[in-house]
Structure formats: structure tokens, C-alpha cells
PDB file of C-alpha atoms and ligand atoms in Angstrom:
ATOM      1  CA  MET A 274      93.550-150.249 174.198  1.00 81.00           C
ATOM      2  CA  LYS A 275      96.112-150.232 177.065  1.00 94.00           C
ATOM      3  CA  LYS A 276      99.489-150.100 176.141  1.00 97.00           C
ATOM      4  CA  GLY A 277     101.928-152.532 178.143  1.00 98.00           C
ATOM      5  CA  LYS A 278     105.271-153.616 178.246  1.00 98.00           C
ATOM      6  CA  GLN A 279     107.527-153.237 175.219  1.00 98.00           C
ATOM      7  CA  ILE A 280     108.348-157.099 174.417  1.00 97.00           C
ATOM      8  CA  TYR A 281     111.022-156.130 170.690  1.00 96.00           C
ATOM      9  CA  GLU A 282     112.808-153.381 169.375  1.00 97.00           C
ATOM     10  CA  GLY A 283     113.244-153.924 165.722  1.00 95.00           C
ATOM     11  CA  LYS A 284     115.379-151.057 162.906  1.00 94.00           C
ATOM     12  CA  ALA A 285     111.891-149.640 162.083  1.00 97.00           C
ATOM     13  CA  LYS A 286     109.293-150.306 164.700  1.00 98.00           C
ATOM     14  CA  LYS A 287     108.354-151.124 168.753  1.00 98.00           C
ATOM     15  CA  ILE A 288     106.213-153.434 169.267  1.00 98.00           C
ATOM     16  CA  TYR A 289     103.853-153.461 172.862  1.00 98.00           C
ATOM     17  CA  GLU A 290     101.696-155.472 174.175  1.00 98.00           C
ATOM     18  CA  THR A 291      98.551-154.555 175.092  1.00 98.00           C
ATOM     19  CA  ASP A 292      95.843-155.704 177.659  1.00 97.00           C
ATOM     20  CA  ASP A 293      94.333-158.314 175.845  1.00 98.00           C
ATOM     21  CA  LYS A 294      96.817-161.086 175.033  1.00 97.00           C
ATOM     22  CA  SER A 295      96.248-161.799 171.481  1.00 98.00           C
ATOM     23  CA  LEU A 296      96.917-158.133 170.402  1.00 98.00           C
ATOM     24  CA  TYR A 297     100.013-155.884 170.270  1.00 98.00           C
ATOM     25  CA  ILE A 298     100.583-152.439 169.351  1.00 98.00           C
ATOM     26  CA  GLN A 299     103.033-151.727 166.668  1.00 98.00           C
ATOM     27  CA  GLU A 300     104.734-148.259 166.468  1.00 98.00           C
ATOM     28  CA  PHE A 301     106.748-147.007 163.787  1.00 98.00           C
ATOM     29  CA  LYS A 302     110.173-145.357 164.375  1.00 98.00           C
ATOM     30  CA  ASP A 303     111.984-142.753 162.462  1.00 98.00           C
ATOM     31  CA  ASP A 304     115.008-144.974 162.238  1.00 98.00           C
ATOM     32  CA  ALA A 305     115.921-146.441 159.069  1.00 98.00           C
ATOM     33  CA  THR A 306     118.838-148.756 157.713  1.00 97.00           C
ATOM     34  CA  ALA A 307     119.863-150.787 154.986  1.00 96.00           C
ATOM     35  CA  PHE A 308     122.834-153.414 153.969  1.00 92.00           C
ATOM     36  CA  ASP A 309     121.929-155.005 157.633  1.00 88.00           C
ATOM     37  CA  ALA A 310     121.566-152.231 159.665  1.00 90.00           C
ATOM     38  CA  THR A 311     125.401-151.298 158.558  1.00 93.00           C
ATOM     39  CA  LYS A 312     123.864-147.918 157.594  1.00 96.00           C
ATOM     40  CA  ARG A 313     121.963-145.945 159.721  1.00 97.00           C
ATOM     41  CA  GLY A 314     119.992-142.483 159.723  1.00 98.00           C
ATOM     42  CA  THR A 315     116.453-141.004 160.434  1.00 98.00           C
ATOM     43  CA  ILE A 316     114.058-140.042 158.235  1.00 98.00           C
ATOM     44  CA  LYS A 317     111.699-136.803 159.893  1.00 98.00           C
ATOM     45  CA  GLU A 318     108.388-138.243 159.808  1.00 98.00           C
ATOM     46  CA  LYS A 319     109.061-141.541 158.144  1.00 98.00           C
ATOM     47  CA  GLY A 320     106.842-143.361 160.852  1.00 98.00           C
ATOM     48  CA  VAL A 321     104.090-141.154 160.527  1.00 98.00           C
ATOM     49  CA  VAL A 322     103.906-141.803 156.776  1.00 98.00           C
ATOM     50  CA  ASN A 323     104.801-146.058 157.329  1.00 98.00           C
ATOM     51  CA  ASN A 324     101.799-146.039 160.053  1.00 98.00           C
ATOM     52  CA  LYS A 325      99.560-144.584 157.394  1.00 98.00           C
ATOM     53  CA  ILE A 326     100.804-146.049 154.017  1.00 98.00           C
ATOM     54  CA  SER A 327     100.573-149.467 155.778  1.00 98.00           C
ATOM     55  CA  THR A 328      97.207-149.074 157.367  1.00 98.00           C
ATOM     56  CA  ILE A 329      95.466-148.286 153.641  1.00 98.00           C
ATOM     57  CA  MET A 330      97.748-151.111 151.988  1.00 98.00           C
ATOM     58  CA  PHE A 331      96.333-153.507 155.212  1.00 99.00           C
ATOM     59  CA  LYS A 332      92.280-152.117 154.544  1.00 98.00           C
ATOM     60  CA  LEU A 333      92.575-152.463 150.923  1.00 98.00           C
ATOM     61  CA  LEU A 334      94.248-156.209 151.176  1.00 98.00           C
ATOM     62  CA  GLU A 335      91.514-156.852 153.390  1.00 98.00           C
ATOM     63  CA  GLN A 336      88.789-155.808 151.586  1.00 98.00           C
ATOM     64  CA  LYS A 337      90.314-157.779 148.353  1.00 98.00           C
ATOM     65  CA  GLY A 338      90.501-161.033 150.235  1.00 98.00           C
ATOM     66  CA  VAL A 339      93.714-161.191 151.724  1.00 98.00           C
ATOM     67  CA  LYS A 340      94.073-161.637 156.307  1.00 98.00           C
ATOM     68  CA  THR A 341      95.975-159.529 157.675  1.00 99.00           C
ATOM     69  CA  HIS A 342      97.289-158.907 161.143  1.00 98.00           C
ATOM     70  CA  PHE A 343      95.613-155.178 161.125  1.00 99.00           C
ATOM     71  CA  VAL A 344      93.286-154.005 163.477  1.00 98.00           C
ATOM     72  CA  LYS A 345      93.124-150.089 163.778  1.00 98.00           C
ATOM     73  CA  LEU A 346      95.136-147.835 163.512  1.00 98.00           C
ATOM     74  CA  LEU A 347      95.323-145.972 166.773  1.00 98.00           C
ATOM     75  CA  SER A 348      97.866-142.755 166.499  1.00 98.00           C
ATOM     76  CA  ASP A 349     100.173-140.977 164.234  1.00 98.00           C
ATOM     77  CA  ARG A 350     102.707-143.923 164.860  1.00 98.00           C
ATOM     78  CA  GLU A 351     100.361-146.738 166.538  1.00 98.00           C
ATOM     79  CA  MET A 352      98.238-149.342 164.633  1.00 98.00           C
ATOM     80  CA  LEU A 353      96.589-152.201 166.979  1.00 98.00           C
ATOM     81  CA  VAL A 354      97.586-155.649 165.383  1.00 98.00           C
ATOM     82  CA  LYS A 355      96.717-158.993 166.364  1.00 98.00           C
ATOM     83  CA  ARG A 356      99.829-161.055 168.079  1.00 98.00           C
ATOM     84  CA  LEU A 357     101.775-163.274 165.337  1.00 98.00           C
ATOM     85  CA  HIS A 358     104.355-166.238 165.543  1.00 97.00           C
ATOM     86  CA  ILE A 359     106.755-164.549 162.737  1.00 95.00           C
ATOM     87  CA  VAL A 360     107.192-167.352 160.070  1.00 98.00           C
ATOM     88  CA  PRO A 361     110.840-166.682 159.910  1.00 98.00           C
ATOM     89  CA  VAL A 362     111.099-166.205 155.318  1.00 98.00           C
ATOM     90  CA  GLU A 363     111.001-162.760 153.953  1.00 98.00           C
ATOM     91  CA  VAL A 364     108.728-163.181 150.962  1.00 99.00           C
ATOM     92  CA  THR A 365     109.651-161.051 148.562  1.00 99.00           C
ATOM     93  CA  ILE A 366     108.148-160.441 144.868  1.00 99.00           C
ATOM     94  CA  ARG A 367     109.772-158.525 142.107  1.00 99.00           C
ATOM     95  CA  ASN A 368     107.456-157.332 138.487  1.00 99.00           C
ATOM     96  CA  VAL A 369     111.191-155.369 137.216  1.00 99.00           C
ATOM     97  CA  VAL A 370     114.868-156.765 137.769  1.00 99.00           C
ATOM     98  CA  ALA A 371     115.860-154.170 140.368  1.00 99.00           C
ATOM     99  CA  GLY A 372     118.684-154.400 143.566  1.00 98.00           C
ATOM    100  CA  GLY A 373     119.433-157.896 145.067  1.00 98.00           C
ATOM    101  CA  MET A 374     118.375-159.520 141.530  1.00 98.00           C
ATOM    102  CA  ALA A 375     120.003-157.093 139.644  1.00 98.00           C
ATOM    103  CA  LYS A 376     123.020-157.967 141.559  1.00 98.00           C
ATOM    104  CA  MET A 377     122.717-161.956 142.074  1.00 98.00           C
ATOM    105  CA  LEU A 378     122.149-162.135 138.492  1.00 98.00           C
ATOM    106  CA  GLY A 379     124.360-159.055 136.809  1.00 98.00           C
ATOM    107  CA  LEU A 380     121.487-157.685 134.855  1.00 98.00           C
ATOM    108  CA  LYS A 381     120.794-154.337 134.339  1.00 98.00           C
ATOM    109  CA  GLU A 382     117.672-152.332 136.626  1.00 98.00           C
ATOM    110  CA  GLY A 383     114.854-151.935 134.873  1.00 98.00           C
ATOM    111  CA  ILE A 384     113.941-154.998 133.029  1.00 98.00           C
ATOM    112  CA  LYS A 385     110.696-155.804 133.428  1.00 98.00           C
ATOM    113  CA  LEU A 386     109.629-159.682 133.590  1.00 98.00           C
ATOM    114  CA  LYS A 387     107.771-161.728 131.749  1.00 98.00           C
ATOM    115  CA  GLU A 388     105.937-162.585 134.987  1.00 98.00           C
ATOM    116  CA  PRO A 389     106.063-162.185 138.821  1.00 98.00           C
ATOM    117  CA  VAL A 390     109.589-163.630 140.575  1.00 98.00           C
ATOM    118  CA  LEU A 391     108.938-164.891 144.488  1.00 98.00           C
ATOM    119  CA  GLU A 392     111.481-165.117 146.127  1.00 98.00           C
ATOM    120  CA  TYR A 393     112.223-166.670 149.563  1.00 98.00           C
ATOM    121  CA  HIS A 394     114.837-165.208 152.054  1.00 98.00           C
ATOM    122  CA  TYR A 395     115.610-166.623 155.413  1.00 98.00           C
ATOM    123  CA  LYS A 396     115.195-164.226 158.131  1.00 97.00           C
ATOM    124  CA  ASN A 397     118.407-163.641 159.134  1.00 95.00           C
ATOM    125  CA  ASP A 398     120.355-160.298 159.739  1.00 90.00           C
ATOM    126  CA  ALA A 399     123.881-162.380 160.824  1.00 93.00           C
ATOM    127  CA  LEU A 400     123.775-164.614 157.368  1.00 96.00           C
ATOM    128  CA  HIS A 401     122.530-161.683 155.362  1.00 94.00           C
ATOM    129  CA  ASP A 402     118.971-162.972 155.018  1.00 96.00           C
ATOM    130  CA  PRO A 403     119.653-165.636 152.329  1.00 98.00           C
ATOM    131  CA  LEU A 404     118.068-166.947 149.131  1.00 98.00           C
ATOM    132  CA  PHE A 405     116.443-169.783 149.669  1.00 98.00           C
ATOM    133  CA  ASN A 406     113.813-172.408 148.418  1.00 98.00           C
ATOM    134  CA  GLU A 407     110.315-174.438 149.715  1.00 98.00           C
ATOM    135  CA  TYR A 408     112.569-177.827 150.342  1.00 98.00           C
ATOM    136  CA  HIS A 409     114.670-175.279 153.037  1.00 98.00           C
ATOM    137  CA  ILE A 410     111.173-173.968 154.289  1.00 98.00           C
ATOM    138  CA  ARG A 411     109.393-177.274 154.458  1.00 97.00           C
ATOM    139  CA  ALA A 412     112.633-179.520 155.454  1.00 98.00           C
ATOM    140  CA  LEU A 413     113.301-177.703 158.070  1.00 98.00           C
ATOM    141  CA  ASP A 414     109.700-177.192 159.803  1.00 98.00           C
ATOM    142  CA  LEU A 415     109.664-173.270 159.093  1.00 98.00           C
ATOM    143  CA  ALA A 416     106.044-173.982 157.636  1.00 98.00           C
ATOM    144  CA  THR A 417     103.901-176.538 156.112  1.00 97.00           C
ATOM    145  CA  ASP A 418     102.862-177.445 152.542  1.00 97.00           C
ATOM    146  CA  LYS A 419      99.089-176.003 153.028  1.00 98.00           C
ATOM    147  CA  GLU A 420     100.830-172.493 154.657  1.00 98.00           C
ATOM    148  CA  LEU A 421     103.042-172.321 152.292  1.00 98.00           C
ATOM    149  CA  GLY A 422     100.428-172.423 149.667  1.00 98.00           C
ATOM    150  CA  ILE A 423      98.440-169.674 151.543  1.00 98.00           C
ATOM    151  CA  ILE A 424     101.759-167.289 151.878  1.00 98.00           C
ATOM    152  CA  LYS A 425     102.252-167.532 147.832  1.00 98.00           C
ATOM    153  CA  ASP A 426      98.561-167.120 147.057  1.00 98.00           C
ATOM    154  CA  TYR A 427      98.485-164.178 149.602  1.00 99.00           C
ATOM    155  CA  SER A 428     101.580-162.602 148.039  1.00 99.00           C
ATOM    156  CA  PHE A 429     100.845-162.769 144.111  1.00 99.00           C
ATOM    157  CA  LYS A 430      97.182-161.773 145.227  1.00 99.00           C
ATOM    158  CA  VAL A 431      98.712-158.448 147.392  1.00 99.00           C
ATOM    159  CA  ASN A 432     101.305-158.041 143.838  1.00 99.00           C
ATOM    160  CA  GLU A 433      98.031-157.851 141.946  1.00 98.00           C
ATOM    161  CA  VAL A 434      96.005-155.614 144.109  1.00 99.00           C
ATOM    162  CA  MET A 435      98.889-153.449 144.636  1.00 99.00           C
ATOM    163  CA  LYS A 436     100.316-152.976 141.089  1.00 98.00           C
ATOM    164  CA  ASP A 437      96.453-152.062 140.308  1.00 98.00           C
ATOM    165  CA  PHE A 438      96.371-149.450 143.327  1.00 98.00           C
ATOM    166  CA  PHE A 439      99.909-147.802 142.554  1.00 98.00           C
ATOM    167  CA  SER A 440      99.446-147.275 138.621  1.00 98.00           C
ATOM    168  CA  ALA A 441      96.237-145.268 139.152  1.00 98.00           C
ATOM    169  CA  LYS A 442      98.648-143.000 141.344  1.00 98.00           C
ATOM    170  CA  GLY A 443     101.267-142.941 138.519  1.00 98.00           C
ATOM    171  CA  LEU A 444     103.665-145.657 140.288  1.00 98.00           C
ATOM    172  CA  ASP A 445     104.996-148.201 138.958  1.00 98.00           C
ATOM    173  CA  LEU A 446     105.188-151.320 141.751  1.00 99.00           C
ATOM    174  CA  ILE A 447     108.689-152.758 140.698  1.00 99.00           C
ATOM    175  CA  ASP A 448     108.896-155.011 143.751  1.00 99.00           C
ATOM    176  CA  PHE A 449     108.368-155.485 146.966  1.00 99.00           C
ATOM    177  CA  LYS A 450     108.689-157.313 150.623  1.00 98.00           C
ATOM    178  CA  LEU A 451     105.878-159.763 153.031  1.00 98.00           C
ATOM    179  CA  GLU A 452     106.042-161.346 156.243  1.00 98.00           C
ATOM    180  CA  PHE A 453     103.500-163.707 157.195  1.00 98.00           C
ATOM    181  CA  GLY A 454     102.845-165.083 160.972  1.00 98.00           C
ATOM    182  CA  ARG A 455     100.479-167.253 162.602  1.00 98.00           C
ATOM    183  CA  HIS A 456      97.502-166.129 164.461  1.00 98.00           C
ATOM    184  CA  GLU A 457      95.286-168.626 166.544  1.00 98.00           C
ATOM    185  CA  GLY A 458      96.417-171.484 163.825  1.00 96.00           C
ATOM    186  CA  GLU A 459      95.868-168.820 160.790  1.00 98.00           C
ATOM    187  CA  ILE A 460      98.258-167.552 158.258  1.00 98.00           C
ATOM    188  CA  LEU A 461      98.515-163.682 158.079  1.00 99.00           C
ATOM    189  CA  LEU A 462     100.422-160.937 156.595  1.00 99.00           C
ATOM    190  CA  GLY A 463     101.870-159.150 159.416  1.00 98.00           C
ATOM    191  CA  ASP A 464     104.533-156.610 159.512  1.00 98.00           C
ATOM    192  CA  GLU A 465     104.257-153.404 157.470  1.00 98.00           C
ATOM    193  CA  ILE A 466     103.848-152.250 153.902  1.00 98.00           C
ATOM    194  CA  SER A 467     105.793-148.815 152.739  1.00 98.00           C
ATOM    195  CA  PRO A 468     107.994-147.300 150.781  1.00 98.00           C
ATOM    196  CA  ASP A 469     110.861-148.960 153.190  1.00 98.00           C
ATOM    197  CA  THR A 470     108.840-152.117 151.688  1.00 98.00           C
ATOM    198  CA  CYS A 471     108.305-151.945 148.676  1.00 98.00           C
ATOM    199  CA  ARG A 472     109.875-150.031 145.375  1.00 99.00           C
ATOM    200  CA  LEU A 473     108.312-147.696 143.927  1.00 99.00           C
ATOM    201  CA  TRP A 474     108.943-145.731 140.331  1.00 99.00           C
ATOM    202  CA  ASP A 475     107.425-143.008 139.103  1.00 98.00           C
ATOM    203  CA  ARG A 476     105.624-144.010 135.999  1.00 98.00           C
ATOM    204  CA  ASN A 477     106.761-140.875 134.083  1.00 98.00           C
ATOM    205  CA  THR A 478     109.928-140.027 135.286  1.00 98.00           C
ATOM    206  CA  GLN A 479     110.718-143.623 136.572  1.00 98.00           C
ATOM    207  CA  LYS A 480     112.202-141.833 139.917  1.00 98.00           C
ATOM    208  CA  LYS A 481     112.800-143.723 142.743  1.00 98.00           C
ATOM    209  CA  MET A 482     110.114-143.038 145.634  1.00 98.00           C
ATOM    210  CA  ASP A 483     110.887-145.379 148.255  1.00 98.00           C
ATOM    211  CA  LYS A 484     113.662-146.131 150.167  1.00 98.00           C
ATOM    212  CA  ASP A 485     116.940-146.417 147.718  1.00 98.00           C
ATOM    213  CA  ARG A 486     116.729-142.834 148.163  1.00 98.00           C
ATOM    214  CA  PHE A 487     118.453-143.585 151.525  1.00 98.00           C
ATOM    215  CA  ARG A 488     120.172-146.075 150.901  1.00 98.00           C
ATOM    216  CA  ARG A 489     122.061-144.876 147.538  1.00 98.00           C
ATOM    217  CA  ASP A 490     122.205-141.486 149.393  1.00 98.00           C
ATOM    218  CA  LEU A 491     119.632-139.896 146.463  1.00 98.00           C
ATOM    219  CA  GLY A 492     118.993-136.921 148.095  1.00 98.00           C
ATOM    220  CA  GLN A 493     115.250-136.013 148.551  1.00 98.00           C
ATOM    221  CA  ILE A 494     114.504-138.428 151.340  1.00 98.00           C
ATOM    222  CA  GLU A 495     111.742-136.769 153.722  1.00 98.00           C
ATOM    223  CA  GLU A 496     109.792-134.816 150.618  1.00 98.00           C
ATOM    224  CA  THR A 497     109.705-138.148 148.189  1.00 98.00           C
ATOM    225  CA  TYR A 498     108.097-140.439 152.075  1.00 98.00           C
ATOM    226  CA  GLN A 499     105.345-137.631 152.045  1.00 98.00           C
ATOM    227  CA  GLU A 500     104.767-137.185 148.338  1.00 98.00           C
ATOM    228  CA  VAL A 501     103.894-141.137 148.249  1.00 98.00           C
ATOM    229  CA  LEU A 502     101.233-140.802 150.871  1.00 98.00           C
ATOM    230  CA  ARG A 503      99.982-137.946 149.227  1.00 98.00           C
ATOM    231  CA  ARG A 504      99.705-139.834 146.313  1.00 98.00           C
ATOM    232  CA  VAL A 505      98.746-142.607 148.830  1.00 98.00           C
ATOM    233  CA  GLU A 506      95.944-140.574 150.200  1.00 98.00           C
ATOM    234  CA  ASP A 507      94.651-138.487 146.892  1.00 92.00           C
TER     235      ASP A 507
HETATM  236  P1  TMP B 253     115.960-156.422 147.431  1.00 51.55           P
HETATM  237  O1  TMP B 253     116.154-156.307 145.920  1.00 51.55           O
HETATM  238  O2  TMP B 253     117.375-155.658 148.200  1.00 51.55           O
HETATM  239  O3  TMP B 253     116.488-157.762 147.934  1.00 51.55           O
HETATM  240  O4  TMP B 253     114.633-155.900 148.012  1.00 51.55           O
HETATM  241  C1  TMP B 253     113.864-156.393 147.437  1.00 51.55           C
HETATM  242  C2  TMP B 253     112.217-155.777 148.086  1.00 51.55           C
HETATM  243  O5  TMP B 253     112.524-155.798 149.489  1.00 51.55           O
HETATM  244  C3  TMP B 253     112.507-154.229 147.744  1.00 51.55           C
HETATM  245  O6  TMP B 253     111.173-153.552 147.737  1.00 51.55           O
HETATM  246  C4  TMP B 253     113.395-153.670 149.143  1.00 51.55           C
HETATM  247  C5  TMP B 253     112.367-154.877 150.094  1.00 51.55           C
HETATM  248  N1  TMP B 253     113.829-155.185 151.331  1.00 51.55           N
HETATM  249  C6  TMP B 253     113.095-154.819 152.962  1.00 51.55           C
HETATM  250  O7  TMP B 253     111.706-154.707 152.945  1.00 51.55           O
HETATM  251  N2  TMP B 253     113.674-155.114 153.960  1.00 51.55           N
HETATM  252  C7  TMP B 253     114.896-155.771 153.403  1.00 51.55           C
HETATM  253  O8  TMP B 253     115.572-156.020 154.485  1.00 51.55           O
HETATM  254  C8  TMP B 253     115.253-155.885 152.130  1.00 51.55           C
HETATM  255  C9  TMP B 253     116.743-156.777 151.893  1.00 51.55           C
HETATM  256  C10 TMP B 253     114.790-155.528 150.707  1.00 51.55           C
HETATM  257  N1  LIG B 254     116.513-152.476 156.240  1.00 51.55           N
HETATM  258  C1  LIG B 254     117.372-153.235 156.522  1.00 51.55           C
HETATM  259  C2  LIG B 254     118.397-153.406 156.862  1.00 51.55           C
HETATM  260  O1  LIG B 254     118.929-152.499 157.621  1.00 51.55           O
HETATM  261  C3  LIG B 254     117.863-153.486 154.591  1.00 51.55           C
HETATM  262  C4  LIG B 254     117.023-152.991 153.844  1.00 51.55           C
HETATM  263  O2  LIG B 254     115.795-152.483 153.491  1.00 51.55           O
HETATM  264  O3  LIG B 254     118.035-152.357 152.672  1.00 51.55           O
HETATM  265  O4  LIG B 254     119.014-154.119 156.721  1.00 51.55           O
END
């Protein structure tokens, strides 16, 4: 697979064309940002860790019936993916109160939710990814009713699969964010699944094992990403 022109550079990844029009190369960087990129830094080897963890998660999810953009792992920092027309909606699922939900509703972090909460955020950094709902998405024609149905089903399925998977590794899945896109008319799960996009707390100590270590300057950032990879690969 020949690596072509870079067509996009985001906060944590770059996307390249290939000699196949329907496929892209997704390259993971060590750059880390938080709070709409007002906080910037690097986490050594994060790109390698997130590429490996995302690969394991996409393979597992495919086995469980969730269609994803993942094609194959290419190198330490690169995976081959299907070209997506991204739906500008970030889907968040929460099992335990943390982060944005704690702030928005004035709740303490760590409260276990009676059932998972699904949130939609409009993917727009300049507006700080505002929370919105299905009516906005349909009315603005960002996705059809049928597509939203698939996105919702996949999101809850991802939650079930990942909760069990991480639980076996001694990690509680607190919340996570997903992005979806269209490929040849079909909705696929895209982006990445990693400690950048999930909150994971150690089952025994409740230690934060994710990007909150960077967001909140908690230290042991690199070591923690390596530890999550070690457990996931175990
Ligand atoms: P939040 O509590 O800040 O809304 O984050 C919910 C989950 O989404 C958390 O696991 C981190 C992830 N997330 C992203 O992947 N990208 C983002 O830009 C934000 C704000 C959160
Ligand atoms: N990566 C996001 C940003 O830079 C935010 C986050 O993950 O907290 O805005």
C-alpha cells in the first residue's frame, strides 16, 4: 500500500491518501491536547500505544458485529482504514459520572449511573463541541433516522463489549467518545479507541488510567499509557 498525499492533520492523528481511492492511512501522533487545544503537550510513544490499542479494540468490535473503518495494522503508528465521510457528531456513552457530566449537572465524579447515558455533541471545536440531541441532528440533516438508529445500536453495543473487555483487565470503563462516518453508503465506526477517548479507572485503586492524567496534570502519563497497553495485550 503506497502512502500518498497527507490530506488532513488533526490534534492526535494525520490522514494520508493511498493508491486505493477508498482507503486511507491513519497515522497516530504523540501530540496531546485538551480543552479545545488550549492545553498542548506530547506524551512519548502515545501514538504507538493508541494505534495498538485501537487495533485490538476494532478487531474485537468487528468480531462482535460492529462494523468499523479498520482494515489492518500497517506499522507502529499507522493503520489502514476505509475512507469515511465523517458524521459531525461525537457520541459519548457514560457509565459513571465524570468530566463534562459532573461539571454540567454539578455532580460528584464517581457516581455510578443506573443505566448508560448516551450524549450527542456537535463536532465543532470553535463552539466547544456543544451538547445537542437527535432532533437537532435530524432537523439539520446531519444523519437520517435510520443512520441514527445504527449509530445508537452500535454505541451501546461498543459499551457492552468494552465494559466486559476492560473489566477482565481490572479496568472500569467510566465513559468514552465515538465517531462515525459513511463508507459506500454504510455507517462505520471510525476515529480511534484509546486512553485518549475513554476514561478508564483501575478497579482496585480507582486510579485514573487515561488522558485525564494529562488534562489534570496528574503525572505518570507515559507510564500509565504503557500500563493500559500491557493490560490490553495480556
Ligand atoms: P467529557 O466528560 O469531557 O465530555 O468526555 C467524555 C469522554 O469523551 C471521555 O472519555 C473523554 C472523551 N473525549 C474525547 O475523546 N474528546 C474530547 O474532545 C472530549 C471533550 C472528550
Ligand atoms: N482533545 C480535545 C481537545 O484538544 C479535548 C480532550 O480530549 O479533552 O480539545
